[in-house]
Short mmCIF file of C-alpha atoms and ligand atoms in Angstrom, two decimals:
data_model
loop_
_atom_site.label_atom_id
_atom_site.label_comp_id
_atom_site.label_asym_id
_atom_site.label_seq_id
_atom_site.Cartn_x
_atom_site.Cartn_y
_atom_site.Cartn_z
CA MET N 852 0.00 0.00 0.00
CA TYR N 853 2.20 2.70 -1.34
CA MET N 854 1.16 4.90 -4.30
CA ASP N 855 0.70 7.81 -1.94
CA LYS N 856 0.74 10.29 -4.79
CA TYR N 857 -2.07 8.63 -6.73
CA ILE N 858 -4.56 11.32 -7.68
CA GLY N 859 -7.49 11.17 -5.28
CA ASN N 860 -5.89 8.50 -3.05
CA LYS N 861 -7.92 8.35 0.17
CA LYS N 862 -5.31 6.74 2.41
CA VAL N 863 -5.12 9.75 4.73
CA ILE N 864 -8.85 9.79 5.44
CA VAL N 865 -9.62 6.09 5.92
CA ASP N 866 -10.03 6.47 9.70
CA GLY N 867 -12.42 9.37 9.06
CA ILE N 868 -14.49 7.24 6.68
CA LYS N 869 -14.71 4.46 9.25
CA GLU N 870 -15.76 6.86 12.02
CA PHE N 871 -18.36 8.38 9.74
CA LEU N 872 -19.83 4.95 8.96
CA GLU N 873 -19.88 4.09 12.65
CA GLU N 874 -21.89 7.23 13.33
CA LYS N 875 -24.39 5.89 10.81
CA GLY N 876 -24.50 2.59 12.70
CA ILE N 877 -22.34 0.61 10.26
CA SER N 878 -19.42 -1.33 11.69
CA ASP N 879 -19.39 -4.47 9.53
CA GLY N 880 -20.95 -6.00 6.44
CA LEU N 881 -20.15 -5.49 2.77
CA ILE N 882 -18.50 -2.41 1.32
CA ILE N 883 -18.41 -1.91 -2.45
CA ASP N 884 -15.47 0.31 -3.38
CA VAL N 885 -16.58 1.05 -6.88
CA PHE N 886 -13.73 3.43 -7.88
CA ALA N 887 -11.02 1.62 -5.96
CA GLY N 888 -7.82 3.09 -7.52
CA THR N 889 -4.97 2.15 -5.18
CA THR N 890 -7.42 -0.13 -3.29
CA ASN N 891 -6.35 1.60 -0.09
CA VAL N 892 -9.92 2.07 1.13
CA SER N 893 -10.77 -1.55 0.35
CA GLN N 894 -7.63 -2.79 2.11
CA TYR N 895 -8.41 -0.76 5.20
CA PHE N 896 -11.91 -2.20 5.45
CA LYS N 897 -10.63 -5.72 4.80
CA GLN N 898 -8.35 -5.24 7.78
CA ARG N 899 -11.34 -4.11 9.83
CA GLY N 900 -13.34 -7.27 9.16
CA PHE N 901 -15.62 -6.12 6.34
CA ASP N 902 -16.49 -8.12 3.24
CA VAL N 903 -15.12 -6.15 0.31
CA ILE N 904 -15.87 -5.77 -3.37
CA SER N 905 -13.42 -3.55 -5.19
CA ASN N 906 -13.82 -2.31 -8.70
CA ASP N 907 -11.95 0.04 -10.99
CA VAL N 908 -11.88 0.22 -14.74
CA ASN N 909 -8.10 0.42 -14.78
CA GLU N 910 -6.15 -2.80 -15.05
CA PHE N 911 -3.48 -1.94 -12.49
CA SER N 912 -6.11 -1.49 -9.79
CA TYR N 913 -7.40 -4.97 -10.62
CA VAL N 914 -3.91 -6.39 -10.10
CA LEU N 915 -3.58 -4.60 -6.76
CA GLY N 916 -7.04 -5.84 -5.78
CA LYS N 917 -6.12 -9.43 -6.59
CA ALA N 918 -2.87 -9.21 -4.59
CA TYR N 919 -4.08 -7.21 -1.59
CA LEU N 920 -7.74 -8.18 -1.31
CA GLU N 921 -8.67 -11.43 -2.96
CA ASN N 922 -5.41 -13.05 -1.92
CA ASN N 923 -5.65 -13.86 1.77
CA GLU N 924 -2.54 -15.94 2.36
CA PHE N 925 1.21 -15.88 1.81
CA PRO N 926 2.24 -17.25 -1.57
CA SER N 927 4.37 -20.41 -1.45
CA PHE N 928 5.71 -20.31 -5.05
CA GLU N 929 6.06 -24.01 -4.48
CA LYS N 930 6.20 -25.09 -8.08
CA LEU N 931 8.55 -22.36 -9.19
CA ILE N 932 10.95 -22.86 -6.31
CA ASN N 933 11.05 -26.65 -6.54
CA GLU N 934 10.76 -27.32 -10.22
CA SER N 935 12.70 -24.70 -12.11
CA GLU N 936 16.09 -23.03 -12.37
CA PHE N 937 15.36 -21.89 -8.83
CA SER N 938 16.48 -25.11 -7.22
CA SER N 939 20.09 -24.05 -7.80
CA PHE N 940 19.62 -20.39 -6.81
CA VAL N 941 21.58 -19.42 -3.70
CA VAL N 942 19.74 -16.98 -1.47
CA SER N 943 21.67 -14.21 0.27
CA GLU N 944 20.73 -14.33 3.96
CA GLU N 945 21.96 -10.78 4.35
CA ASP N 946 19.59 -9.45 1.69
CA LEU N 947 16.79 -11.56 3.10
CA ASN N 948 17.19 -10.00 6.54
CA LYS N 949 17.51 -6.51 5.09
CA ASP N 950 14.24 -6.96 3.16
CA LYS N 951 12.46 -8.31 6.22
CA LEU N 952 13.51 -5.34 8.29
CA TYR N 953 12.32 -2.98 5.57
CA ILE N 954 8.87 -4.52 5.40
CA GLN N 955 8.52 -4.75 9.18
CA ARG N 956 9.20 -1.02 9.49
CA LYS N 957 6.73 -0.22 6.74
CA ILE N 958 3.99 -2.27 8.32
CA GLU N 959 4.56 -0.82 11.76
CA ALA N 960 4.39 2.71 10.37
CA ASP N 961 1.26 2.14 8.31
CA LYS N 962 -2.12 3.09 9.69
CA ILE N 963 -3.93 0.34 7.80
CA PHE N 964 -2.52 -2.33 10.08
CA GLU N 965 -3.30 -2.72 13.74
CA GLU N 966 -0.55 -3.00 16.34
CA GLY N 967 1.20 -6.36 16.43
CA TYR N 968 0.01 -7.33 12.91
CA TYR N 969 3.52 -8.19 11.72
CA GLN N 970 4.07 -10.69 14.54
CA LYS N 971 0.50 -11.98 14.51
CA ILE N 972 0.69 -13.32 10.99
CA ASN N 973 4.29 -14.48 11.34
CA PHE N 974 5.36 -12.24 8.50
CA ASP N 975 9.06 -12.89 9.07
CA GLN N 976 8.84 -16.52 8.13
CA ASN N 977 5.88 -16.61 5.79
CA ILE N 978 7.27 -13.93 3.49
CA GLU N 979 10.41 -15.94 2.64
CA PRO N 980 9.21 -17.62 -0.59
CA LEU N 981 8.24 -14.26 -2.09
CA LEU N 982 11.49 -12.71 -0.91
CA LYS N 983 13.44 -15.47 -2.65
CA VAL N 984 11.64 -14.92 -5.95
CA LEU N 985 12.16 -11.17 -5.74
CA GLN N 986 15.82 -11.67 -4.91
CA TYR N 987 16.12 -13.78 -8.03
CA LEU N 988 14.62 -10.98 -10.12
CA ASN N 989 16.73 -8.38 -8.37
CA ARG N 990 19.92 -10.23 -9.31
CA ILE N 991 18.97 -11.14 -12.85
CA SER N 992 21.60 -10.76 -15.59
CA LEU N 993 20.91 -7.93 -18.02
CA GLU N 994 23.28 -9.10 -20.77
CA ASN N 995 22.14 -10.06 -24.28
CA LEU N 996 18.49 -9.05 -23.95
CA SER N 997 15.98 -10.15 -26.56
CA GLU N 998 13.88 -7.50 -28.32
CA GLU N 999 10.97 -8.21 -25.97
CA GLU N 1000 13.17 -8.02 -22.89
CA ALA N 1001 14.56 -4.71 -24.12
CA LEU N 1002 11.09 -3.24 -24.75
CA PHE N 1003 11.09 -0.76 -21.86
CA PHE N 1004 14.64 0.25 -22.71
CA ASP N 1005 13.81 0.75 -26.41
CA TYR N 1006 10.53 2.63 -26.01
CA TYR N 1007 10.82 4.40 -22.69
CA THR N 1008 14.42 5.58 -22.29
CA VAL N 1009 16.48 8.24 -24.07
CA TRP N 1010 18.92 5.52 -25.21
CA GLY N 1011 16.20 3.46 -26.89
CA SER N 1012 15.82 3.16 -30.65
CA GLN N 1013 11.99 3.53 -30.50
CA SER N 1014 11.57 6.28 -27.93
CA THR N 1015 11.36 9.37 -30.13
CA TYR N 1016 8.19 11.40 -29.74
CA LYS N 1017 6.74 14.45 -31.42
CA SER N 1018 4.48 16.57 -29.25
CA ALA N 1019 1.29 18.31 -30.39
CA ARG N 1020 3.32 21.53 -30.52
CA GLY N 1021 5.90 19.90 -32.75
CA THR N 1022 8.65 19.44 -30.18
CA ILE N 1023 10.74 16.38 -30.86
CA GLY N 1024 12.46 14.46 -28.08
CA LYS N 1025 12.98 11.07 -26.50
CA ARG N 1026 10.97 9.46 -23.75
CA ASN N 1027 12.78 9.54 -20.46
CA TYR N 1028 10.89 7.33 -17.99
CA PHE N 1029 13.74 5.15 -16.71
CA SER N 1030 17.48 4.79 -16.36
CA GLU N 1031 19.11 2.34 -18.74
CA GLU N 1032 19.62 -0.36 -16.13
CA ASN N 1033 16.18 -0.02 -14.57
CA ALA N 1034 14.40 -0.24 -17.92
CA LYS N 1035 16.32 -3.39 -18.76
CA LYS N 1036 15.59 -4.94 -15.40
CA LEU N 1037 11.91 -4.14 -15.69
CA GLY N 1038 11.68 -5.61 -19.19
CA LYS N 1039 13.58 -8.76 -18.35
CA SER N 1040 11.66 -9.36 -15.11
CA LEU N 1041 8.27 -8.97 -16.77
CA CYS N 1042 9.28 -11.35 -19.56
CA LEU N 1043 10.26 -13.93 -16.98
CA ILE N 1044 7.03 -13.56 -15.03
CA LYS N 1045 5.08 -13.97 -18.26
CA LYS N 1046 7.07 -17.11 -19.06
CA TRP N 1047 6.47 -18.55 -15.58
CA ALA N 1048 2.76 -17.78 -15.83
CA ASN N 1049 2.43 -19.32 -19.29
CA SER N 1050 4.17 -22.51 -18.24
CA ASN N 1051 2.07 -22.75 -15.05
CA LEU N 1052 5.09 -22.47 -12.79
CA ILE N 1053 3.22 -19.81 -10.82
CA THR N 1054 -0.47 -19.61 -9.93
CA ASP N 1055 -2.65 -16.73 -11.05
CA LEU N 1056 -2.51 -15.12 -7.62
CA GLU N 1057 1.27 -15.52 -7.49
CA LYS N 1058 1.46 -13.73 -10.83
CA TYR N 1059 -0.69 -10.88 -9.54
CA ILE N 1060 1.44 -10.63 -6.40
CA LEU N 1061 4.65 -10.30 -8.43
CA LEU N 1062 3.02 -7.73 -10.71
CA ALA N 1063 1.82 -5.77 -7.68
CA CYS N 1064 5.38 -5.73 -6.29
CA ILE N 1065 6.60 -4.37 -9.63
CA ILE N 1066 3.83 -1.78 -9.96
CA GLU N 1067 4.52 -0.43 -6.48
CA GLU N 1068 8.24 -0.06 -7.20
CA VAL N 1069 7.72 1.52 -10.61
CA THR N 1070 5.55 4.24 -9.08
CA LEU N 1071 8.46 5.09 -6.77
CA ASN N 1072 11.22 4.72 -9.30
CA ALA N 1073 9.98 6.11 -12.62
CA ASN N 1074 11.24 9.52 -13.73
CA VAL N 1075 7.83 11.17 -13.40
CA ASN N 1076 6.08 13.72 -11.33
CA GLY N 1077 3.39 11.50 -9.82
CA THR N 1078 1.59 10.49 -13.01
CA PHE N 1079 2.71 8.94 -16.30
CA HIS N 1080 1.09 11.57 -18.45
CA ASP N 1081 4.57 12.95 -18.95
CA PHE N 1082 8.09 12.45 -17.61
CA ASN N 1083 10.86 14.75 -16.50
CA ARG N 1084 12.25 15.78 -19.82
CA SER N 1085 15.58 17.33 -18.90
CA LYS N 1086 17.19 14.71 -16.70
CA LEU N 1087 16.73 11.67 -14.51
CA TYR N 1088 15.71 12.66 -10.99
CA PRO N 1089 17.35 10.97 -7.99
CA ASN N 1090 14.45 8.53 -7.50
CA ALA N 1091 14.93 7.35 -11.09
CA GLU N 1092 18.73 7.22 -10.81
CA ALA N 1093 18.37 4.88 -7.83
CA LYS N 1094 18.51 1.19 -8.63
CA LEU N 1095 15.15 -0.48 -9.17
CA TYR N 1096 14.89 -3.00 -6.35
CA PHE N 1097 11.75 -5.12 -6.05
CA LYS N 1098 10.39 -5.36 -2.54
CA PRO N 1099 7.54 -7.45 -1.17
CA ILE N 1100 4.08 -5.98 -0.83
CA MET N 1101 2.55 -5.74 2.62
CA PHE N 1102 0.02 -8.52 2.52
CA ASN N 1103 -3.44 -7.97 3.90
CA ILE N 1104 -4.24 -11.20 5.59
CA PHE N 1105 -7.35 -11.32 7.67
CA ASP N 1106 -7.70 -14.39 9.85
CA GLU N 1107 -11.40 -14.93 9.34
CA GLU N 1108 -12.25 -15.74 5.74
CA LYS N 1109 -14.63 -13.09 4.43
CA LYS N 1110 -15.79 -12.29 0.94
CA TYR N 1111 -13.23 -10.45 -1.20
CA ILE N 1112 -14.10 -9.97 -4.85
CA VAL N 1113 -12.35 -7.83 -7.44
CA PHE N 1114 -13.84 -6.43 -10.65
CA ARG N 1115 -12.46 -4.28 -13.47
CA GLU N 1116 -15.59 -2.78 -14.95
CA ASP N 1117 -16.92 0.59 -15.84
CA ALA N 1118 -18.67 1.37 -12.53
CA ASN N 1119 -21.90 2.02 -14.40
CA GLU N 1120 -21.84 -1.44 -15.97
CA LEU N 1121 -21.05 -3.41 -12.81
CA TYR N 1122 -24.67 -4.02 -11.81
CA LYS N 1123 -25.25 -5.86 -15.12
CA LYS N 1124 -22.57 -8.50 -14.52
CA ASN N 1125 -23.75 -11.99 -13.53
CA GLU N 1126 -21.06 -12.43 -10.93
CA PHE N 1127 -22.10 -9.17 -9.32
CA GLN N 1128 -25.81 -9.93 -9.51
CA ASN N 1129 -25.19 -13.14 -7.60
CA ILE N 1130 -24.00 -11.20 -4.56
CA ASP N 1131 -26.53 -9.96 -2.04
CA ILE N 1132 -25.81 -6.23 -1.90
CA SER N 1133 -29.07 -5.18 -0.27
CA GLU N 1134 -27.46 -4.23 3.07
CA SER N 1135 -24.16 -3.04 1.61
CA VAL N 1136 -22.39 0.32 1.53
CA LEU N 1137 -21.72 1.64 -1.97
CA TYR N 1138 -18.60 3.78 -1.57
CA ILE N 1139 -18.24 6.15 -4.51
CA ASP N 1140 -15.00 8.06 -5.04
CA PRO N 1141 -15.22 9.17 -8.66
CA PRO N 1142 -12.77 11.25 -10.72
CA TYR N 1143 -13.62 14.85 -9.97
CA ASN N 1144 -12.07 16.70 -12.90
CA PHE N 1145 -10.89 16.32 -16.50
CA ARG N 1146 -7.88 14.14 -15.72
CA GLN N 1147 -8.39 10.73 -17.31
CA TYR N 1148 -6.77 8.07 -15.14
CA SER N 1149 -6.30 5.69 -18.04
CA ALA N 1150 -3.99 8.18 -19.76
CA TYR N 1151 -2.32 9.36 -16.57
CA TYR N 1152 -1.45 5.83 -15.41
CA HIS N 1153 -1.06 4.04 -18.77
CA MET N 1154 2.36 2.66 -17.83
CA LEU N 1155 0.93 0.84 -14.79
CA ASN N 1156 -1.90 -0.54 -16.89
CA PHE N 1157 0.60 -1.82 -19.44
CA ILE N 1158 2.60 -3.61 -16.73
CA ALA N 1159 -0.60 -5.00 -15.21
CA LYS N 1160 -1.72 -6.37 -18.56
CA TYR N 1161 1.73 -7.45 -19.74
CA CYS N 1162 1.34 -11.21 -19.28
CA ASP N 1163 -1.91 -11.23 -21.27
CA ILE N 1164 -0.48 -9.49 -24.33
CA ASP N 1165 0.42 -12.12 -26.94
CA ASP N 1166 2.52 -9.99 -29.25
CA LEU N 1167 4.29 -7.43 -27.10
CA LEU N 1168 6.32 -5.91 -29.93
CA LYS N 1169 3.19 -5.33 -32.01
CA TYR N 1170 1.52 -3.79 -28.97
CA ALA N 1171 4.47 -1.47 -28.32
CA ALA N 1172 4.65 -0.43 -31.99
CA GLU N 1173 1.31 1.32 -31.33
CA PHE N 1174 2.57 3.50 -28.46
CA LYS N 1175 1.26 6.99 -29.17
CA PHE N 1176 1.79 10.56 -28.02
CA VAL N 1177 4.59 11.96 -25.93
CA ARG N 1178 3.64 9.63 -23.10
CA GLY N 1179 3.76 6.44 -25.21
CA GLN N 1180 0.38 4.80 -24.64
CA ASN N 1181 -1.33 2.12 -26.74
CA MET N 1182 -4.70 3.77 -27.29
CA ASP N 1183 -6.53 0.45 -27.82
CA ASP N 1184 -6.48 0.19 -24.05
CA ASN N 1185 -7.48 3.75 -23.35
CA PHE N 1186 -10.70 4.38 -21.42
CA ASN N 1187 -12.37 7.78 -21.34
CA SER N 1188 -14.46 8.08 -18.21
CA ARG N 1189 -17.74 9.97 -18.31
CA TYR N 1190 -16.94 11.25 -14.83
CA CYS N 1191 -14.12 13.35 -16.29
CA TYR N 1192 -16.51 15.55 -18.28
CA LYS N 1193 -18.41 18.25 -16.46
CA ASP N 1194 -21.50 17.85 -18.65
CA LYS N 1195 -21.64 14.07 -18.15
CA PHE N 1196 -20.69 13.78 -14.49
CA VAL N 1197 -24.10 14.31 -12.88
CA ARG N 1198 -25.90 11.92 -15.23
CA ALA N 1199 -23.27 9.21 -14.78
CA LEU N 1200 -23.37 9.49 -10.98
CA THR N 1201 -27.15 9.53 -10.90
CA GLU N 1202 -27.36 6.38 -12.99
CA LEU N 1203 -24.75 4.60 -10.89
CA ILE N 1204 -26.60 5.30 -7.65
CA ASP N 1205 -29.92 4.42 -9.19
CA ASP N 1206 -28.77 1.14 -10.75
CA THR N 1207 -26.68 -0.22 -7.89
CA LYS N 1208 -29.20 -0.96 -5.18
CA SER N 1209 -27.05 -0.80 -2.05
CA ARG N 1210 -28.77 0.25 1.14
CA HIS N 1211 -26.17 2.87 2.01
CA VAL N 1212 -24.48 5.28 -0.39
CA LEU N 1213 -21.37 7.16 0.62
CA ILE N 1214 -19.75 9.63 -1.78
CA SER N 1215 -16.31 11.23 -1.43
CA TYR N 1216 -15.77 14.59 -3.05
CA TYR N 1217 -14.07 17.88 -2.44
CA ASP N 1218 -14.53 21.52 -3.25
CA GLU N 1219 -11.25 22.34 -4.91
CA ASN N 1220 -10.15 21.51 -8.40
CA ASN N 1221 -13.38 19.75 -9.29
CA HIS N 1222 -15.44 20.27 -12.44
CA TRP N 1223 -17.10 23.34 -11.00
CA SER N 1224 -14.16 25.02 -9.31
CA HIS N 1225 -11.39 24.18 -11.77
CA GLY N 1226 -9.31 27.23 -12.64
CA LYS N 1227 -11.10 29.43 -10.10
CA LYS N 1228 -9.20 31.06 -7.26
CA GLU N 1229 -11.88 30.40 -4.67
CA ALA N 1230 -13.33 26.98 -3.92
CA SER N 1231 -16.84 26.70 -5.30
CA PHE N 1232 -19.81 24.99 -3.63
CA GLU N 1233 -21.52 24.18 -6.93
CA GLY N 1234 -20.18 20.62 -6.88
CA ARG N 1235 -21.65 20.06 -3.40
CA ASP N 1236 -25.02 21.31 -4.54
CA ALA N 1237 -24.94 19.10 -7.61
CA ILE N 1238 -24.33 15.99 -5.49
CA ILE N 1239 -26.94 16.85 -2.87
CA ASN N 1240 -29.39 17.35 -5.71
CA ILE N 1241 -28.66 13.88 -7.05
CA LEU N 1242 -29.37 12.34 -3.65
CA LYS N 1243 -32.55 14.37 -3.42
CA ASN N 1244 -33.75 13.25 -6.82
CA VAL N 1245 -32.84 9.57 -6.98
CA GLU N 1246 -35.92 7.54 -6.15
CA GLY N 1247 -36.01 5.24 -3.16
CA PHE N 1248 -33.92 7.04 -0.57
CA SER N 1249 -35.62 7.28 2.81
CA TYR N 1250 -32.91 9.56 4.16
CA TYR N 1251 -30.01 11.72 2.98
CA ASP N 1252 -27.71 14.18 4.78
CA LYS N 1253 -28.72 17.70 3.76
CA ASP N 1254 -25.08 18.81 4.09
CA PRO N 1255 -21.89 16.85 3.55
CA SER N 1256 -19.62 16.00 6.47
CA THR N 1257 -16.05 17.16 6.29
CA ILE N 1258 -12.76 15.50 7.08
CA LYS N 1259 -9.70 17.73 7.12
CA ARG N 1260 -6.57 16.54 5.36
CA LYS N 1261 -3.38 17.96 3.93
CA ASN N 1262 -3.38 18.52 0.21
CA TYR N 1263 -0.60 16.22 -0.96
CA GLN N 1264 -1.34 17.02 -4.56
CA SER N 1265 -0.34 20.65 -4.30
CA GLN N 1266 2.25 21.02 -7.03
CA SER N 1267 4.23 23.73 -5.30
CA GLY N 1268 5.71 21.14 -2.96
CA GLY N 1269 6.53 23.20 0.11
CA HIS N 1270 3.16 24.32 1.44
CA LYS N 1271 0.70 21.56 1.90
CA LYS N 1272 -2.45 23.37 2.85
CA MET N 1273 -5.37 21.85 4.70
CA ILE N 1274 -8.43 21.08 2.64
CA ASP N 1275 -11.81 19.59 3.43
CA GLU N 1276 -12.66 16.13 2.12
CA LEU N 1277 -16.42 15.83 1.85
CA LEU N 1278 -18.59 12.81 2.60
CA PHE N 1279 -22.16 12.64 1.33
CA TYR N 1280 -24.50 10.00 2.67
CA ALA N 1281 -27.90 8.59 1.74
CA ARG N 1282 -29.88 5.50 2.73
CA ARG N 1283 -32.53 3.40 0.99
C1 SAM X 1010 -10.55 9.48 -7.14
S1 SAM X 1010 -9.92 7.97 -7.80
C2 SAM X 1010 -10.25 6.81 -6.55
C3 SAM X 1010 -9.16 6.75 -5.53
C4 SAM X 1010 -9.30 5.63 -4.52
N1 SAM X 1010 -10.42 5.84 -3.63
C5 SAM X 1010 -8.03 5.49 -3.73
O1 SAM X 1010 -8.05 5.64 -2.49
O2 SAM X 1010 -6.98 5.21 -4.34
C6 SAM X 1010 -11.07 7.57 -9.04
C7 SAM X 1010 -10.86 6.19 -9.69
O3 SAM X 1010 -11.92 5.95 -10.59
C8 SAM X 1010 -11.44 5.14 -11.67
N2 SAM X 1010 -12.45 5.33 -12.74
C9 SAM X 1010 -12.67 6.40 -13.51
N3 SAM X 1010 -13.78 6.24 -14.25
C10 SAM X 1010 -14.26 5.02 -13.94
C11 SAM X 1010 -15.40 4.29 -14.35
N4 SAM X 1010 -16.27 4.78 -15.24
N5 SAM X 1010 -15.62 3.08 -13.81
C12 SAM X 1010 -14.76 2.56 -12.91
N6 SAM X 1010 -13.67 3.21 -12.48
C13 SAM X 1010 -13.42 4.43 -12.98
C14 SAM X 1010 -10.06 5.65 -11.91
O4 SAM X 1010 -9.25 4.67 -12.49
C15 SAM X 1010 -9.61 6.04 -10.49
O5 SAM X 1010 -8.84 5.02 -9.93
#
């Protein structure tokens, strides 16, 4: 659970959401996180004993959901470790201990996990198989790469033969997402994971876990300013100069088996899916955290989607040959969300609430930088009014809060860096 800079990430307000729900008398049951993004909200509620359905139209969120939510045990990598080139791989105890210490510190500092979680699930021992596999990838040789293995190097670094872009304004340059070594390591590691998956040396969940480890590291290591809509053009920043080193994810293991289901649908289509219809959602909480301005997540996080989908792409070179724009995205996998258009937002949200018949509806929103306040100096309340109006007009609600509740948080997305001002996160609530 990293990705702190993900646009709209709700990690800092998860306690506030829980308290809010408790005030409404909800302390267990099913929560449907229909715009799950990082899956941080879903993970938090999994840790608090809820059943969880997460959904997001973007592929990388699906991978995170599989690894953090649906998966509820430590992976053994039994087949891979016993039946492949692994049997002769010598593990460095020193690295193993270093990695364990790293993950222990992360878990103890993270508000998602309760005190003593690390010891309770015997993390130290149970994490070893994953640590071994990651160590193998971390020490992989980068000599004599095939064209597929060199894909990230060729398309996404300034040294690559396929990385030239021409911007809409006519500027010509080369994509600069990774250092030479990191791009090679990324390409080679993904190729190996794909090979292991195709030859059934790893299970589906093991594949998703490895991809989640890679996605988390790439968000920290790529030469970007938070999103992949662009990269730092002039140079590699220190985070990108640093060696890419795959680390284990912090598993969310909850000792009682509850229901954890992950979807990758347009939120407005979810209610039509058979698998979804088979779930009793009548008492559930529908948690809605939609995009709130023009920024299309599919374009902003295309690199993570590509990595998430990597093993399912038959012809990777053909896929990469279609990388478009400065950012280098294959537009066949682009998704334009209705929620990112001011004139479509209200209709889309109304339909979603109307079609998905959860008992409780909880909407996250905030006043700044949304469709109504974008570009204005002062925060505008028009967005609030629009949402309250939806709750007023959707049929079947017996109750809705006339005003949103507020949770204060620091604005981590402020571009200026230095001053992180306090802003209000809003929560809207209605009940059927
Ligand atoms: C504000 S973010 C949610 C952040 C999330 N709560 C978190 O804590 O990381 C909105 C999410 O909606 C997703 N999205 C946008 N349009 C969508 C749609 N029509 N259906 C499903 N997901 C969509 C985006 O991929 C993005 O992850």
